[in-house]
Amino acid sequence: MEERKSWVIKDEAILEELLAMTRMTEEEKKVLGEMRSQAESIVGEMINAFYDRLLSHENTSEYLSDKIERMRETLKGWFLELFTGDYNDKYVKSRLQIGKVHVRIGLPVRYPLAMMDVIMEYGQKAALQSSQPEIASSAFRKLAALDIAIFNQAYESTQLKHLAKMVGNEMLARRILTQDDVE
Ligand code: HEM
């Protein structure tokens, strides 16, 4: 198997690549930073919709138990941090860490990724209330793509790291993970 350039990009280093890939501009970052008050006005509604959805499905509600109140607060912080306008290494590091919290509880990645639907719905609502709705919408769409990629990266790198440790090196681990004919 041929080694790929993308394989050396790890942890926070994914930021630069992903910002370039989504073609996020400085103007879009600025508009996102200016959407904070719109985001604050809808965050309560977003949190209700988020947990209503998770609680109405048995396979997701079993993870929540008595933690809801604390989780509502952490989700609020996570949502509002989307609107700082400053997406730096610290931003990615903290979001990778949040992704890893979900890896640790044994949550299949499809659930957080599917829940980005709620985040996008409310991000779009905030964007439409902004003074530049068109730029705000496209900027938010790009940011959501970035955050989805970060969530997924947290899962992928954890699996890769564990497997590489077990089998002795990353290349072999990658080779194993690309096989789709497991009996
Ligand atoms: C867009 C998707 C999601 C976002 C943005 C999100 C955000 C967060 C944040 C910010 C935390 C706090 C992490 C920390 O303590 O540092 C957290 C914890 C948690 N999340 Fe999520 N979450 C998402 C999806 C889900 C889903 C689908 C479930 C399960 C059904 C879930 C279950 C949990 C649980 C159980 C914790 C607490 C873990 C613990 O402290 O024991 N999350 N989440």
PDB file of N, CA and C in Angstrom, residues 32-84:
ATOM      1  N   LEU A  32     -18.890  35.151  11.255  1.00  0.00           N
ATOM      2  CA  LEU A  32     -19.251  34.151  12.278  1.00  0.00           C
ATOM      3  C   LEU A  32     -19.074  34.733  13.682  1.00  0.00           C
ATOM      4  N   GLY A  33     -17.986  35.475  13.865  1.00  0.00           N
ATOM      5  CA  GLY A  33     -17.727  36.111  15.162  1.00  0.00           C
ATOM      6  C   GLY A  33     -18.802  37.140  15.511  1.00  0.00           C
ATOM      7  N   GLU A  34     -19.367  37.748  14.466  1.00  0.00           N
ATOM      8  CA  GLU A  34     -20.405  38.767  14.706  1.00  0.00           C
ATOM      9  C   GLU A  34     -21.801  38.168  14.924  1.00  0.00           C
ATOM     10  N   MET A  35     -21.908  36.853  14.779  1.00  0.00           N
ATOM     11  CA  MET A  35     -23.228  36.202  14.949  1.00  0.00           C
ATOM     12  C   MET A  35     -23.501  35.757  16.382  1.00  0.00           C
ATOM     13  N   ARG A  36     -22.573  36.061  17.279  1.00  0.00           N
ATOM     14  CA  ARG A  36     -22.668  35.554  18.652  1.00  0.00           C
ATOM     15  C   ARG A  36     -24.033  35.878  19.311  1.00  0.00           C
ATOM     16  N   SER A  37     -24.512  37.140  19.153  1.00  0.00           N
ATOM     17  CA  SER A  37     -25.756  37.474  19.865  1.00  0.00           C
ATOM     18  C   SER A  37     -26.950  36.732  19.267  1.00  0.00           C
ATOM     19  N   GLN A  38     -26.941  36.512  17.948  1.00  0.00           N
ATOM     20  CA  GLN A  38     -28.020  35.724  17.340  1.00  0.00           C
ATOM     21  C   GLN A  38     -27.957  34.282  17.860  1.00  0.00           C
ATOM     22  N   ALA A  39     -26.723  33.780  17.990  1.00  0.00           N
ATOM     23  CA  ALA A  39     -26.550  32.406  18.488  1.00  0.00           C
ATOM     24  C   ALA A  39     -27.064  32.306  19.930  1.00  0.00           C
ATOM     25  N   GLU A  40     -26.765  33.333  20.725  1.00  0.00           N
ATOM     26  CA  GLU A  40     -27.215  33.311  22.122  1.00  0.00           C
ATOM     27  C   GLU A  40     -28.731  33.306  22.209  1.00  0.00           C
ATOM     28  N   SER A  41     -29.381  33.985  21.254  1.00  0.00           N
ATOM     29  CA  SER A  41     -30.841  34.062  21.332  1.00  0.00           C
ATOM     30  C   SER A  41     -31.525  32.742  20.956  1.00  0.00           C
ATOM     31  N   ILE A  42     -30.841  31.863  20.253  1.00  0.00           N
ATOM     32  CA  ILE A  42     -31.496  30.597  19.876  1.00  0.00           C
ATOM     33  C   ILE A  42     -30.910  29.364  20.571  1.00  0.00           C
ATOM     34  N   VAL A  43     -29.865  29.566  21.377  1.00  0.00           N
ATOM     35  CA  VAL A  43     -29.167  28.399  21.928  1.00  0.00           C
ATOM     36  C   VAL A  43     -30.066  27.540  22.840  1.00  0.00           C
ATOM     37  N   GLY A  44     -30.966  28.188  23.593  1.00  0.00           N
ATOM     38  CA  GLY A  44     -31.854  27.436  24.498  1.00  0.00           C
ATOM     39  C   GLY A  44     -32.753  26.507  23.695  1.00  0.00           C
ATOM     40  N   GLU A  45     -33.309  27.062  22.621  1.00  0.00           N
ATOM     41  CA  GLU A  45     -34.194  26.285  21.737  1.00  0.00           C
ATOM     42  C   GLU A  45     -33.402  25.115  21.096  1.00  0.00           C
ATOM     43  N   MET A  46     -32.172  25.400  20.718  1.00  0.00           N
ATOM     44  CA  MET A  46     -31.341  24.373  20.086  1.00  0.00           C
ATOM     45  C   MET A  46     -31.105  23.203  21.050  1.00  0.00           C
ATOM     46  N   ILE A  47     -30.790  23.565  22.304  1.00  0.00           N
ATOM     47  CA  ILE A  47     -30.498  22.519  23.296  1.00  0.00           C
ATOM     48  C   ILE A  47     -31.736  21.640  23.534  1.00  0.00           C
ATOM     49  N   ASN A  48     -32.913  22.279  23.598  1.00  0.00           N
ATOM     50  CA  ASN A  48     -34.145  21.487  23.791  1.00  0.00           C
ATOM     51  C   ASN A  48     -34.350  20.521  22.632  1.00  0.00           C
ATOM     52  N   ALA A  49     -34.173  21.033  21.408  1.00  0.00           N
ATOM     53  CA  ALA A  49     -34.371  20.184  20.223  1.00  0.00           C
ATOM     54  C   ALA A  49     -33.352  19.036  20.220  1.00  0.00           C
ATOM     55  N   PHE A  50     -32.119  19.355  20.625  1.00  0.00           N
ATOM     56  CA  PHE A  50     -31.032  18.367  20.628  1.00  0.00           C
ATOM     57  C   PHE A  50     -31.376  17.204  21.575  1.00  0.00           C
ATOM     58  N   TYR A  51     -31.727  17.550  22.821  1.00  0.00           N
ATOM     59  CA  TYR A  51     -31.980  16.473  23.776  1.00  0.00           C
ATOM     60  C   TYR A  51     -33.321  15.790  23.547  1.00  0.00           C
ATOM     61  N   ASP A  52     -34.314  16.512  23.004  1.00  0.00           N
ATOM     62  CA  ASP A  52     -35.589  15.856  22.639  1.00  0.00           C
ATOM     63  C   ASP A  52     -35.293  14.731  21.669  1.00  0.00           C
ATOM     64  N   ARG A  53     -34.441  15.038  20.721  1.00  0.00           N
ATOM     65  CA  ARG A  53     -34.141  14.037  19.693  1.00  0.00           C
ATOM     66  C   ARG A  53     -33.388  12.843  20.288  1.00  0.00           C
ATOM     67  N   LEU A  54     -32.382  13.134  21.096  1.00  0.00           N
ATOM     68  CA  LEU A  54     -31.603  12.022  21.665  1.00  0.00           C
ATOM     69  C   LEU A  54     -32.439  11.171  22.630  1.00  0.00           C
ATOM     70  N   LEU A  55     -33.337  11.845  23.372  1.00  0.00           N
ATOM     71  CA  LEU A  55     -34.136  11.105  24.351  1.00  0.00           C
ATOM     72  C   LEU A  55     -35.252  10.302  23.702  1.00  0.00           C
ATOM     73  N   SER A  56     -35.635  10.672  22.478  1.00  0.00           N
ATOM     74  CA  SER A  56     -36.730   9.940  21.841  1.00  0.00           C
ATOM     75  C   SER A  56     -36.243   8.688  21.113  1.00  0.00           C
ATOM     76  N   HIS A  57     -34.944   8.436  21.154  1.00  0.00           N
ATOM     77  CA  HIS A  57     -34.411   7.200  20.565  1.00  0.00           C
ATOM     78  C   HIS A  57     -33.740   6.376  21.652  1.00  0.00           C
ATOM     79  N   GLU A  58     -34.226   5.132  21.786  1.00  0.00           N
ATOM     80  CA  GLU A  58     -33.713   4.258  22.846  1.00  0.00           C
ATOM     81  C   GLU A  58     -32.185   4.098  22.773  1.00  0.00           C
ATOM     82  N   ASN A  59     -31.680   3.943  21.550  1.00  0.00           N
ATOM     83  CA  ASN A  59     -30.242   3.666  21.404  1.00  0.00           C
ATOM     84  C   ASN A  59     -29.363   4.847  21.784  1.00  0.00           C
ATOM     85  N   THR A  60     -29.921   6.045  21.781  1.00  0.00           N
ATOM     86  CA  THR A  60     -29.123   7.192  22.232  1.00  0.00           C
ATOM     87  C   THR A  60     -29.494   7.583  23.664  1.00  0.00           C
ATOM     88  N   SER A  61     -30.772   7.403  24.026  1.00  0.00           N
ATOM     89  CA  SER A  61     -31.175   7.859  25.366  1.00  0.00           C
ATOM     90  C   SER A  61     -30.442   7.067  26.452  1.00  0.00           C
ATOM     91  N   GLU A  62     -30.060   5.823  26.160  1.00  0.00           N
ATOM     92  CA  GLU A  62     -29.400   5.029  27.211  1.00  0.00           C
ATOM     93  C   GLU A  62     -28.043   5.597  27.630  1.00  0.00           C
ATOM     94  N   TYR A  63     -27.496   6.512  26.855  1.00  0.00           N
ATOM     95  CA  TYR A  63     -26.210   7.112  27.237  1.00  0.00           C
ATOM     96  C   TYR A  63     -26.389   8.304  28.191  1.00  0.00           C
ATOM     97  N   LEU A  64     -27.630   8.792  28.270  1.00  0.00           N
ATOM     98  CA  LEU A  64     -27.783  10.100  28.908  1.00  0.00           C
ATOM     99  C   LEU A  64     -28.023  10.077  30.412  1.00  0.00           C
ATOM    100  N   SER A  65     -28.839   9.142  30.857  1.00  0.00           N
ATOM    101  CA  SER A  65     -29.164   8.966  32.280  1.00  0.00           C
ATOM    102  C   SER A  65     -29.282  10.269  33.061  1.00  0.00           C
ATOM    103  N   ASP A  66     -28.484  10.412  34.115  1.00  0.00           N
ATOM    104  CA  ASP A  66     -28.644  11.547  35.025  1.00  0.00           C
ATOM    105  C   ASP A  66     -27.757  12.734  34.646  1.00  0.00           C
ATOM    106  N   LYS A  67     -27.143  12.663  33.461  1.00  0.00           N
ATOM    107  CA  LYS A  67     -26.126  13.680  33.149  1.00  0.00           C
ATOM    108  C   LYS A  67     -26.682  14.895  32.414  1.00  0.00           C
ATOM    109  N   ILE A  68     -27.976  14.843  32.079  1.00  0.00           N
ATOM    110  CA  ILE A  68     -28.531  15.842  31.174  1.00  0.00           C
ATOM    111  C   ILE A  68     -28.252  17.299  31.546  1.00  0.00           C
ATOM    112  N   GLU A  69     -28.474  17.653  32.836  1.00  0.00           N
ATOM    113  CA  GLU A  69     -28.324  19.080  33.197  1.00  0.00           C
ATOM    114  C   GLU A  69     -26.916  19.591  32.910  1.00  0.00           C
ATOM    115  N   ARG A  70     -25.903  18.796  33.299  1.00  0.00           N
ATOM    116  CA  ARG A  70     -24.519  19.176  33.057  1.00  0.00           C
ATOM    117  C   ARG A  70     -24.241  19.225  31.557  1.00  0.00           C
ATOM    118  N   MET A  71     -24.824  18.261  30.848  1.00  0.00           N
ATOM    119  CA  MET A  71     -24.567  18.195  29.409  1.00  0.00           C
ATOM    120  C   MET A  71     -25.207  19.353  28.652  1.00  0.00           C
ATOM    121  N   ARG A  72     -26.360  19.811  29.149  1.00  0.00           N
ATOM    122  CA  ARG A  72     -26.997  20.979  28.505  1.00  0.00           C
ATOM    123  C   ARG A  72     -26.040  22.173  28.537  1.00  0.00           C
ATOM    124  N   GLU A  73     -25.385  22.345  29.696  1.00  0.00           N
ATOM    125  CA  GLU A  73     -24.443  23.468  29.847  1.00  0.00           C
ATOM    126  C   GLU A  73     -23.221  23.311  28.941  1.00  0.00           C
ATOM    127  N   THR A  74     -22.698  22.077  28.872  1.00  0.00           N
ATOM    128  CA  THR A  74     -21.488  21.901  28.052  1.00  0.00           C
ATOM    129  C   THR A  74     -21.829  22.048  26.569  1.00  0.00           C
ATOM    130  N   LEU A  75     -23.029  21.601  26.188  1.00  0.00           N
ATOM    131  CA  LEU A  75     -23.430  21.751  24.784  1.00  0.00           C
ATOM    132  C   LEU A  75     -23.611  23.235  24.443  1.00  0.00           C
ATOM    133  N   LYS A  76     -24.133  23.980  25.412  1.00  0.00           N
ATOM    134  CA  LYS A  76     -24.299  25.425  25.206  1.00  0.00           C
ATOM    135  C   LYS A  76     -22.936  26.067  24.920  1.00  0.00           C
ATOM    136  N   GLY A  77     -21.966  25.732  25.764  1.00  0.00           N
ATOM    137  CA  GLY A  77     -20.608  26.267  25.576  1.00  0.00           C
ATOM    138  C   GLY A  77     -20.053  25.875  24.219  1.00  0.00           C
ATOM    139  N   TRP A  78     -20.240  24.627  23.859  1.00  0.00           N
ATOM    140  CA  TRP A  78     -19.728  24.120  22.568  1.00  0.00           C
ATOM    141  C   TRP A  78     -20.354  24.889  21.407  1.00  0.00           C
ATOM    142  N   PHE A  79     -21.680  25.122  21.497  1.00  0.00           N
ATOM    143  CA  PHE A  79     -22.386  25.807  20.403  1.00  0.00           C
ATOM    144  C   PHE A  79     -21.918  27.265  20.301  1.00  0.00           C
ATOM    145  N   LEU A  80     -21.843  27.934  21.456  1.00  0.00           N
ATOM    146  CA  LEU A  80     -21.471  29.355  21.406  1.00  0.00           C
ATOM    147  C   LEU A  80     -20.023  29.559  20.949  1.00  0.00           C
ATOM    148  N   GLU A  81     -19.184  28.583  21.234  1.00  0.00           N
ATOM    149  CA  GLU A  81     -17.785  28.689  20.777  1.00  0.00           C
ATOM    150  C   GLU A  81     -17.649  28.628  19.253  1.00  0.00           C
ATOM    151  N   LEU A  82     -18.716  28.174  18.599  1.00  0.00           N
ATOM    152  CA  LEU A  82     -18.689  28.192  17.126  1.00  0.00           C
ATOM    153  C   LEU A  82     -18.594  29.635  16.633  1.00  0.00           C
ATOM    154  N   PHE A  83     -19.023  30.567  17.495  1.00  0.00           N
ATOM    155  CA  PHE A  83     -19.142  31.957  17.047  1.00  0.00           C
ATOM    156  C   PHE A  83     -18.076  32.865  17.653  1.00  0.00           C
ATOM    157  N   THR A  84     -16.843  32.377  17.722  1.00  0.00           N
ATOM    158  CA  THR A  84     -15.757  33.238  18.194  1.00  0.00           C
ATOM    159  C   THR A  84     -15.093  33.929  17.008  1.00  0.00           C
TER     160      THR A  84
END
